[in-house]
PDB file of C-alpha atoms in Angstrom:
ATOM      1  CA  GLN S   1       3.698   8.243 -15.427  1.00 54.00           C
ATOM      2  CA  GLN S   2       0.715   7.682 -13.172  1.00 62.00           C
ATOM      3  CA  GLN S   3      -0.468   4.175 -13.894  1.00 89.00           C
ATOM      4  CA  VAL S   4      -3.549   4.282 -11.652  1.00 96.00           C
ATOM      5  CA  LYS S   5      -5.729   7.372 -11.720  1.00 96.00           C
ATOM      6  CA  GLN S   6      -8.238   7.839  -8.911  1.00 97.00           C
ATOM      7  CA  SER S   7     -11.164  10.226  -8.584  1.00 96.00           C
ATOM      8  CA  PRO S   8     -12.553  12.182  -6.896  1.00 97.00           C
ATOM      9  CA  GLN S   9      -9.841  13.561  -4.652  1.00 97.00           C
ATOM     10  CA  SER S  10     -12.379  14.193  -1.905  1.00 97.00           C
ATOM     11  CA  LEU S  11     -15.979  13.172  -1.341  1.00 97.00           C
ATOM     12  CA  ILE S  12     -18.660  14.253   1.119  1.00 98.00           C
ATOM     13  CA  VAL S  13     -21.626  11.932   1.576  1.00 98.00           C
ATOM     14  CA  GLN S  14     -24.588  12.039   3.902  1.00 98.00           C
ATOM     15  CA  LYS S  15     -25.024   9.199   6.384  1.00 98.00           C
ATOM     16  CA  GLY S  16     -26.928   6.385   4.734  1.00 97.00           C
ATOM     17  CA  GLY S  17     -25.926   7.459   1.235  1.00 98.00           C
ATOM     18  CA  ILE S  18     -23.786   5.691  -1.372  1.00 98.00           C
ATOM     19  CA  SER S  19     -20.109   6.596  -1.748  1.00 98.00           C
ATOM     20  CA  ILE S  20     -18.586   5.929  -5.170  1.00 98.00           C
ATOM     21  CA  ILE S  21     -14.877   6.139  -5.937  1.00 98.00           C
ATOM     22  CA  ASN S  22     -13.470   5.479  -9.383  1.00 98.00           C
ATOM     23  CA  CYS S  23     -10.119   4.291 -10.677  1.00 98.00           C
ATOM     24  CA  ALA S  24      -8.637   3.796 -14.112  1.00 97.00           C
ATOM     25  CA  TYR S  25      -5.475   1.923 -14.966  1.00 96.00           C
ATOM     26  CA  GLU S  26      -3.155   1.890 -17.950  1.00 93.00           C
ATOM     27  CA  ASN S  27      -1.106  -1.288 -17.643  1.00 91.00           C
ATOM     28  CA  THR S  28      -3.039  -4.173 -19.202  1.00 90.00           C
ATOM     29  CA  ALA S  29      -0.742  -6.614 -17.391  1.00 90.00           C
ATOM     30  CA  PHE S  30      -2.392  -5.732 -14.070  1.00 92.00           C
ATOM     31  CA  ASP S  31      -4.598  -8.570 -12.866  1.00 90.00           C
ATOM     32  CA  TYR S  32      -5.251  -7.853  -9.198  1.00 93.00           C
ATOM     33  CA  PHE S  33      -7.129  -4.799  -7.969  1.00 95.00           C
ATOM     34  CA  PRO S  34      -7.438  -4.177  -4.207  1.00 96.00           C
ATOM     35  CA  TRP S  35      -8.926  -1.293  -2.294  1.00 97.00           C
ATOM     36  CA  TYR S  36      -7.335  -0.077   0.918  1.00 98.00           C
ATOM     37  CA  GLN S  37      -8.764   2.074   3.714  1.00 97.00           C
ATOM     38  CA  GLN S  38      -6.466   4.334   5.717  1.00 97.00           C
ATOM     39  CA  PHE S  39      -7.220   6.282   8.881  1.00 95.00           C
ATOM     40  CA  PRO S  40      -4.954   9.166   9.968  1.00 91.00           C
ATOM     41  CA  GLY S  41      -1.720   7.930  11.532  1.00 88.00           C
ATOM     42  CA  LYS S  42      -2.388   4.315  10.535  1.00 91.00           C
ATOM     43  CA  GLY S  43      -1.172   2.045   7.776  1.00 94.00           C
ATOM     44  CA  PRO S  44      -3.514   1.096   4.913  1.00 96.00           C
ATOM     45  CA  ALA S  45      -5.876  -1.796   5.626  1.00 96.00           C
ATOM     46  CA  LEU S  46      -7.110  -4.120   2.876  1.00 95.00           C
ATOM     47  CA  LEU S  47     -10.824  -3.673   2.346  1.00 96.00           C
ATOM     48  CA  ILE S  48     -11.761  -5.763  -0.670  1.00 95.00           C
ATOM     49  CA  ALA S  49     -10.050  -6.978  -3.847  1.00 94.00           C
ATOM     50  CA  ILE S  50     -11.036  -8.269  -7.273  1.00 93.00           C
ATOM     51  CA  ARG S  51      -9.458 -10.133 -10.154  1.00 90.00           C
ATOM     52  CA  PRO S  52     -10.462  -9.435 -13.780  1.00 87.00           C
ATOM     53  CA  ASP S  53     -12.253 -12.754 -14.252  1.00 88.00           C
ATOM     54  CA  VAL S  54     -15.307 -11.318 -12.447  1.00 91.00           C
ATOM     55  CA  SER S  55     -17.134  -8.041 -13.040  1.00 93.00           C
ATOM     56  CA  GLU S  56     -18.357  -7.480  -9.502  1.00 95.00           C
ATOM     57  CA  LYS S  57     -17.501  -8.512  -5.976  1.00 95.00           C
ATOM     58  CA  LYS S  58     -19.491  -7.695  -2.871  1.00 96.00           C
ATOM     59  CA  GLU S  59     -18.472  -7.952   0.769  1.00 95.00           C
ATOM     60  CA  GLY S  60     -20.972  -6.519   3.205  1.00 96.00           C
ATOM     61  CA  ARG S  61     -21.567  -2.856   2.373  1.00 97.00           C
ATOM     62  CA  PHE S  62     -18.581  -2.720   0.007  1.00 97.00           C
ATOM     63  CA  THR S  63     -18.786  -3.599  -3.701  1.00 97.00           C
ATOM     64  CA  ILE S  64     -16.140  -3.473  -6.422  1.00 96.00           C
ATOM     65  CA  SER S  65     -17.321  -3.103 -10.004  1.00 96.00           C
ATOM     66  CA  PHE S  66     -14.787  -3.957 -12.695  1.00 95.00           C
ATOM     67  CA  ASN S  67     -14.835  -3.082 -16.404  1.00 94.00           C
ATOM     68  CA  LYS S  68     -11.926  -4.797 -18.129  1.00 92.00           C
ATOM     69  CA  SER S  69     -12.527  -3.313 -21.588  1.00 93.00           C
ATOM     70  CA  ALA S  70     -12.579   0.222 -20.195  1.00 94.00           C
ATOM     71  CA  LYS S  71      -9.728  -0.510 -17.783  1.00 95.00           C
ATOM     72  CA  GLN S  72     -11.754   0.943 -14.950  1.00 96.00           C
ATOM     73  CA  PHE S  73     -12.910  -0.214 -11.544  1.00 97.00           C
ATOM     74  CA  SER S  74     -14.861   1.408  -8.775  1.00 98.00           C
ATOM     75  CA  LEU S  75     -15.686   1.053  -5.094  1.00 98.00           C
ATOM     76  CA  HIS S  76     -19.237   1.497  -3.882  1.00 98.00           C
ATOM     77  CA  ILE S  77     -19.928   1.916  -0.175  1.00 98.00           C
ATOM     78  CA  MET S  78     -23.587   1.374   0.563  1.00 98.00           C
ATOM     79  CA  ASP S  79     -25.333   2.885   3.605  1.00 98.00           C
ATOM     80  CA  SER S  80     -22.256   5.031   4.331  1.00 98.00           C
ATOM     81  CA  GLN S  81     -21.566   5.642   8.023  1.00 97.00           C
ATOM     82  CA  PRO S  82     -19.513   8.313   9.822  1.00 97.00           C
ATOM     83  CA  GLY S  83     -17.075   5.533  10.802  1.00 97.00           C
ATOM     84  CA  ASP S  84     -16.339   5.072   7.089  1.00 97.00           C
ATOM     85  CA  SER S  85     -14.722   8.514   7.017  1.00 98.00           C
ATOM     86  CA  ALA S  86     -11.167   7.769   5.922  1.00 97.00           C
ATOM     87  CA  THR S  87      -8.904   7.927   2.882  1.00 98.00           C
ATOM     88  CA  TYR S  88      -9.458   5.186   0.331  1.00 98.00           C
ATOM     89  CA  PHE S  89      -6.827   4.008  -2.115  1.00 98.00           C
ATOM     90  CA  CYS S  90      -7.275   1.838  -5.149  1.00 98.00           C
ATOM     91  CA  ALA S  91      -4.296  -0.197  -6.261  1.00 97.00           C
ATOM     92  CA  ALA S  92      -3.254  -2.650  -8.922  1.00 96.00           C
ATOM     93  CA  SER S  93      -0.613  -5.301  -9.357  1.00 93.00           C
ATOM     94  CA  ARG S  94       0.359  -8.307 -11.367  1.00 89.00           C
ATOM     95  CA  LEU S  95       0.045 -11.784  -9.906  1.00 78.00           C
ATOM     96  CA  VAL S  96       3.027 -13.132 -11.819  1.00 77.00           C
ATOM     97  CA  GLY S  97       6.483 -11.635 -11.659  1.00 74.00           C
ATOM     98  CA  SER S  98       6.321  -8.274  -9.939  1.00 74.00           C
ATOM     99  CA  TYR S  99       4.073  -8.124  -6.887  1.00 87.00           C
ATOM    100  CA  GLN S 100       4.433  -4.434  -6.204  1.00 92.00           C
ATOM    101  CA  LEU S 101       1.196  -2.556  -5.645  1.00 95.00           C
ATOM    102  CA  THR S 102       0.715   0.609  -7.700  1.00 96.00           C
ATOM    103  CA  PHE S 103      -1.592   2.950  -5.789  1.00 97.00           C
ATOM    104  CA  GLY S 104      -3.872   5.770  -6.822  1.00 97.00           C
ATOM    105  CA  LYS S 105      -3.531   9.114  -5.074  1.00 96.00           C
ATOM    106  CA  GLY S 106      -6.410   8.475  -2.706  1.00 97.00           C
ATOM    107  CA  THR S 107      -9.897   9.787  -2.001  1.00 98.00           C
ATOM    108  CA  LYS S 108     -10.694  11.437   1.308  1.00 98.00           C
ATOM    109  CA  LEU S 109     -14.228  10.419   2.251  1.00 98.00           C
ATOM    110  CA  SER S 110     -16.215  12.352   4.827  1.00 98.00           C
ATOM    111  CA  VAL S 111     -19.574  10.945   5.873  1.00 98.00           C
ATOM    112  CA  ILE S 112     -21.660  13.574   7.622  1.00 97.00           C
ATOM    113  CA  PRO S 113     -24.532  12.741   9.993  1.00 92.00           C
TER     114      PRO S 113
ATOM    115  CA  ASP H   1      -1.417  -9.164  18.197  1.00 54.00           C
ATOM    116  CA  THR H   2       0.172 -10.899  15.194  1.00 77.00           C
ATOM    117  CA  GLY H   3       0.049  -7.994  12.750  1.00 93.00           C
ATOM    118  CA  VAL H   4       2.944  -6.206  11.067  1.00 96.00           C
ATOM    119  CA  SER H   5       4.887  -4.042  13.498  1.00 97.00           C
ATOM    120  CA  GLN H   6       7.313  -1.214  12.775  1.00 98.00           C
ATOM    121  CA  ASP H   7       9.803   0.579  14.958  1.00 97.00           C
ATOM    122  CA  PRO H   8      10.194   3.430  15.644  1.00 97.00           C
ATOM    123  CA  ARG H   9       6.813   4.987  14.915  1.00 97.00           C
ATOM    124  CA  HIS H  10       8.334   8.451  14.609  1.00 97.00           C
ATOM    125  CA  LYS H  11      11.858   9.624  13.852  1.00 98.00           C
ATOM    126  CA  ILE H  12      13.133  13.167  13.698  1.00 98.00           C
ATOM    127  CA  THR H  13      16.649  13.625  12.395  1.00 98.00           C
ATOM    128  CA  LYS H  14      18.915  16.308  11.038  1.00 97.00           C
ATOM    129  CA  ARG H  15      19.903  16.421   7.403  1.00 97.00           C
ATOM    130  CA  GLY H  16      22.971  14.315   6.739  1.00 97.00           C
ATOM    131  CA  GLN H  17      22.353  11.822   9.540  1.00 98.00           C
ATOM    132  CA  ASN H  18      21.760   8.110   8.986  1.00 98.00           C
ATOM    133  CA  VAL H  19      18.551   6.433  10.122  1.00 98.00           C
ATOM    134  CA  THR H  20      17.435   2.816  10.349  1.00 98.00           C
ATOM    135  CA  PHE H  21      13.908   1.470  10.560  1.00 98.00           C
ATOM    136  CA  ARG H  22      12.787  -2.013  11.520  1.00 98.00           C
ATOM    137  CA  CYS H  23       9.841  -4.061  10.320  1.00 98.00           C
ATOM    138  CA  ASP H  24       8.568  -7.302  11.834  1.00 97.00           C
ATOM    139  CA  PRO H  25       6.167  -9.018   9.415  1.00 97.00           C
ATOM    140  CA  ILE H  26       3.373 -11.422  10.252  1.00 95.00           C
ATOM    141  CA  SER H  27       5.304 -14.444  11.417  1.00 91.00           C
ATOM    142  CA  GLU H  28       4.509 -16.974   8.688  1.00 89.00           C
ATOM    143  CA  HIS H  29       4.615 -14.474   5.802  1.00 92.00           C
ATOM    144  CA  ASN H  30       7.446 -15.086   3.340  1.00 91.00           C
ATOM    145  CA  ARG H  31       7.159 -11.823   1.388  1.00 93.00           C
ATOM    146  CA  LEU H  32       8.013  -8.424   2.787  1.00 96.00           C
ATOM    147  CA  TYR H  33       7.599  -5.046   1.086  1.00 96.00           C
ATOM    148  CA  TRP H  34       8.699  -1.484   1.772  1.00 97.00           C
ATOM    149  CA  TYR H  35       6.696   1.499   0.534  1.00 97.00           C
ATOM    150  CA  ARG H  36       7.035   5.250   1.021  1.00 97.00           C
ATOM    151  CA  GLN H  37       4.039   7.559   1.416  1.00 96.00           C
ATOM    152  CA  THR H  38       4.201  11.331   1.272  1.00 95.00           C
ATOM    153  CA  LEU H  39       1.412  13.630   2.419  1.00 90.00           C
ATOM    154  CA  GLY H  40      -1.640  13.455   0.202  1.00 89.00           C
ATOM    155  CA  GLN H  41      -0.267  10.646  -1.950  1.00 93.00           C
ATOM    156  CA  GLY H  42      -0.673   6.911  -2.179  1.00 95.00           C
ATOM    157  CA  PRO H  43       2.119   4.593  -1.068  1.00 96.00           C
ATOM    158  CA  GLU H  44       4.946   4.137  -3.558  1.00 96.00           C
ATOM    159  CA  PHE H  45       6.785   0.845  -3.859  1.00 96.00           C
ATOM    160  CA  LEU H  46      10.433   0.786  -2.810  1.00 96.00           C
ATOM    161  CA  THR H  47      11.535  -2.848  -2.627  1.00 96.00           C
ATOM    162  CA  TYR H  48      10.466  -6.355  -1.738  1.00 94.00           C
ATOM    163  CA  PHE H  49      11.904  -9.573  -0.364  1.00 94.00           C
ATOM    164  CA  GLN H  50      10.939 -13.166  -0.823  1.00 92.00           C
ATOM    165  CA  ASN H  51      12.327 -14.820   2.271  1.00 92.00           C
ATOM    166  CA  GLU H  52      15.832 -13.319   2.589  1.00 92.00           C
ATOM    167  CA  ALA H  53      16.280 -12.519  -1.114  1.00 93.00           C
ATOM    168  CA  GLN H  54      15.719  -8.942  -2.287  1.00 92.00           C
ATOM    169  CA  LEU H  55      13.985  -9.529  -5.610  1.00 91.00           C
ATOM    170  CA  GLU H  56      12.970  -6.087  -6.789  1.00 90.00           C
ATOM    171  CA  LYS H  57      13.998  -2.494  -6.180  1.00 92.00           C
ATOM    172  CA  SER H  58      12.278   0.640  -7.408  1.00 91.00           C
ATOM    173  CA  ARG H  59      14.246   3.403  -9.092  1.00 88.00           C
ATOM    174  CA  LEU H  60      13.035   5.490  -6.134  1.00 82.00           C
ATOM    175  CA  LEU H  61      15.498   3.524  -4.008  1.00 86.00           C
ATOM    176  CA  SER H  62      18.626   5.602  -4.493  1.00 89.00           C
ATOM    177  CA  ASP H  63      22.110   4.492  -3.471  1.00 93.00           C
ATOM    178  CA  ARG H  64      21.545   6.101  -0.079  1.00 96.00           C
ATOM    179  CA  PHE H  65      18.851   3.538   0.704  1.00 96.00           C
ATOM    180  CA  SER H  66      19.576  -0.055   1.653  1.00 96.00           C
ATOM    181  CA  ALA H  67      17.298  -2.790   2.877  1.00 96.00           C
ATOM    182  CA  GLU H  68      18.036  -6.154   4.389  1.00 96.00           C
ATOM    183  CA  ARG H  69      16.090  -9.142   5.583  1.00 96.00           C
ATOM    184  CA  PRO H  70      18.529 -11.473   7.302  1.00 91.00           C
ATOM    185  CA  LYS H  71      17.227 -14.992   7.887  1.00 86.00           C
ATOM    186  CA  GLY H  72      13.985 -14.108   6.144  1.00 85.00           C
ATOM    187  CA  SER H  73      12.368 -12.714   9.275  1.00 91.00           C
ATOM    188  CA  PHE H  74      12.479  -9.021  10.233  1.00 96.00           C
ATOM    189  CA  SER H  75      13.735  -6.381   7.814  1.00 97.00           C
ATOM    190  CA  THR H  76      15.633  -3.118   8.185  1.00 97.00           C
ATOM    191  CA  LEU H  77      15.604  -0.084   5.927  1.00 98.00           C
ATOM    192  CA  GLU H  78      18.552   2.285   6.266  1.00 97.00           C
ATOM    193  CA  ILE H  79      18.792   5.754   4.800  1.00 97.00           C
ATOM    194  CA  GLN H  80      22.254   7.289   4.727  1.00 97.00           C
ATOM    195  CA  ARG H  81      22.961  11.029   4.573  1.00 97.00           C
ATOM    196  CA  THR H  82      19.282  11.920   4.912  1.00 97.00           C
ATOM    197  CA  GLU H  83      17.854  14.776   2.877  1.00 96.00           C
ATOM    198  CA  GLN H  84      14.752  16.851   3.520  1.00 96.00           C
ATOM    199  CA  GLY H  85      13.101  15.153   0.566  1.00 95.00           C
ATOM    200  CA  ASP H  86      13.306  11.860   2.468  1.00 96.00           C
ATOM    201  CA  SER H  87      10.655  13.097   4.908  1.00 97.00           C
ATOM    202  CA  ALA H  88       7.752  10.680   4.519  1.00 97.00           C
ATOM    203  CA  MET H  89       5.908   7.765   6.075  1.00 97.00           C
ATOM    204  CA  TYR H  90       7.783   4.520   5.490  1.00 98.00           C
ATOM    205  CA  LEU H  91       5.426   1.573   5.359  1.00 98.00           C
ATOM    206  CA  CYS H  92       6.180  -2.111   5.599  1.00 98.00           C
ATOM    207  CA  ALA H  93       3.831  -4.818   4.373  1.00 97.00           C
ATOM    208  CA  SER H  94       3.931  -8.594   4.296  1.00 96.00           C
ATOM    209  CA  SER H  95       2.128 -11.347   2.440  1.00 93.00           C
ATOM    210  CA  LEU H  96       2.031 -15.104   2.158  1.00 90.00           C
ATOM    211  CA  ASP H  97       2.387 -16.892  -1.171  1.00 84.00           C
ATOM    212  CA  PRO H  98      -0.776 -18.674  -2.379  1.00 77.00           C
ATOM    213  CA  TRP H  99       1.082 -21.972  -2.570  1.00 77.00           C
ATOM    214  CA  ALA H 100       1.758 -21.603   1.155  1.00 79.00           C
ATOM    215  CA  GLY H 101      -1.862 -20.830   1.999  1.00 80.00           C
ATOM    216  CA  GLY H 102      -2.032 -17.102   1.287  1.00 79.00           C
ATOM    217  CA  ARG H 103      -4.558 -15.316  -0.904  1.00 79.00           C
ATOM    218  CA  PHE H 104      -3.182 -13.866  -4.146  1.00 80.00           C
ATOM    219  CA  ASN H 105      -1.204 -10.708  -3.408  1.00 87.00           C
ATOM    220  CA  GLU H 106      -2.960  -9.826  -0.142  1.00 91.00           C
ATOM    221  CA  GLN H 107      -0.530  -7.422   1.501  1.00 94.00           C
ATOM    222  CA  PHE H 108      -0.947  -6.457   5.156  1.00 95.00           C
ATOM    223  CA  PHE H 109       0.543  -3.135   6.169  1.00 97.00           C
ATOM    224  CA  GLY H 110       2.140  -2.020   9.394  1.00 97.00           C
ATOM    225  CA  PRO H 111       1.451   1.353  11.063  1.00 96.00           C
ATOM    226  CA  GLY H 112       4.465   2.971   9.417  1.00 97.00           C
ATOM    227  CA  THR H 113       7.446   5.012  10.577  1.00 97.00           C
ATOM    228  CA  ARG H 114       7.074   8.740  10.073  1.00 97.00           C
ATOM    229  CA  LEU H 115      10.435  10.324   9.250  1.00 98.00           C
ATOM    230  CA  THR H 116      11.009  14.045   9.542  1.00 98.00           C
ATOM    231  CA  VAL H 117      14.316  15.412   8.284  1.00 98.00           C
ATOM    232  CA  LEU H 118      15.122  18.886   9.569  1.00 96.00           C
TER     233      LEU H 118
END
């Protein structure tokens, strides 16, 4: 059972454009939703995270939008740059009890000049 | 550099051999996690420790897998009688409890150990 579904699988965006990646979750007990960025041969790096008590969080060019009723959240990358080309993973976890992160399958982003 | 480190970075072994990986977390972090990542997939949770206690294990962690964290510092993950299906990237992550100054469940990952079983 895939508890976090991520789309699209791959994404090509022009430099300066907006990259949008979407995730949906099933477990209503999840209350922490991070996004990770992974470059080839490296471990995932935490990019930004949100809790369900807010609907949006912005850090620099990265914004998470969260819709609790729809059980969906998304990552927006504004002014996308070639250096943003990487694989992005959404994840979810509980903050009480189990701390394991449940990841989506990832989105490979390519930003072309 | 005070990030999470893992050793070795790459391991090639023959089917049936035993392998052991090491993870050194960020020094003050009390929680340590192991994940497995196969090509084209997101990391999958294997197990986690709070200090030296192993508090949770995934059903992915078969009897051939064992993890330890003696003295609540570094951790080892051993795979016995390796199978070709064990080929994957093994990732370690660490975090610090909020009551100790950490932020929620902010997990920091190491570079991983890539295992290839021939």
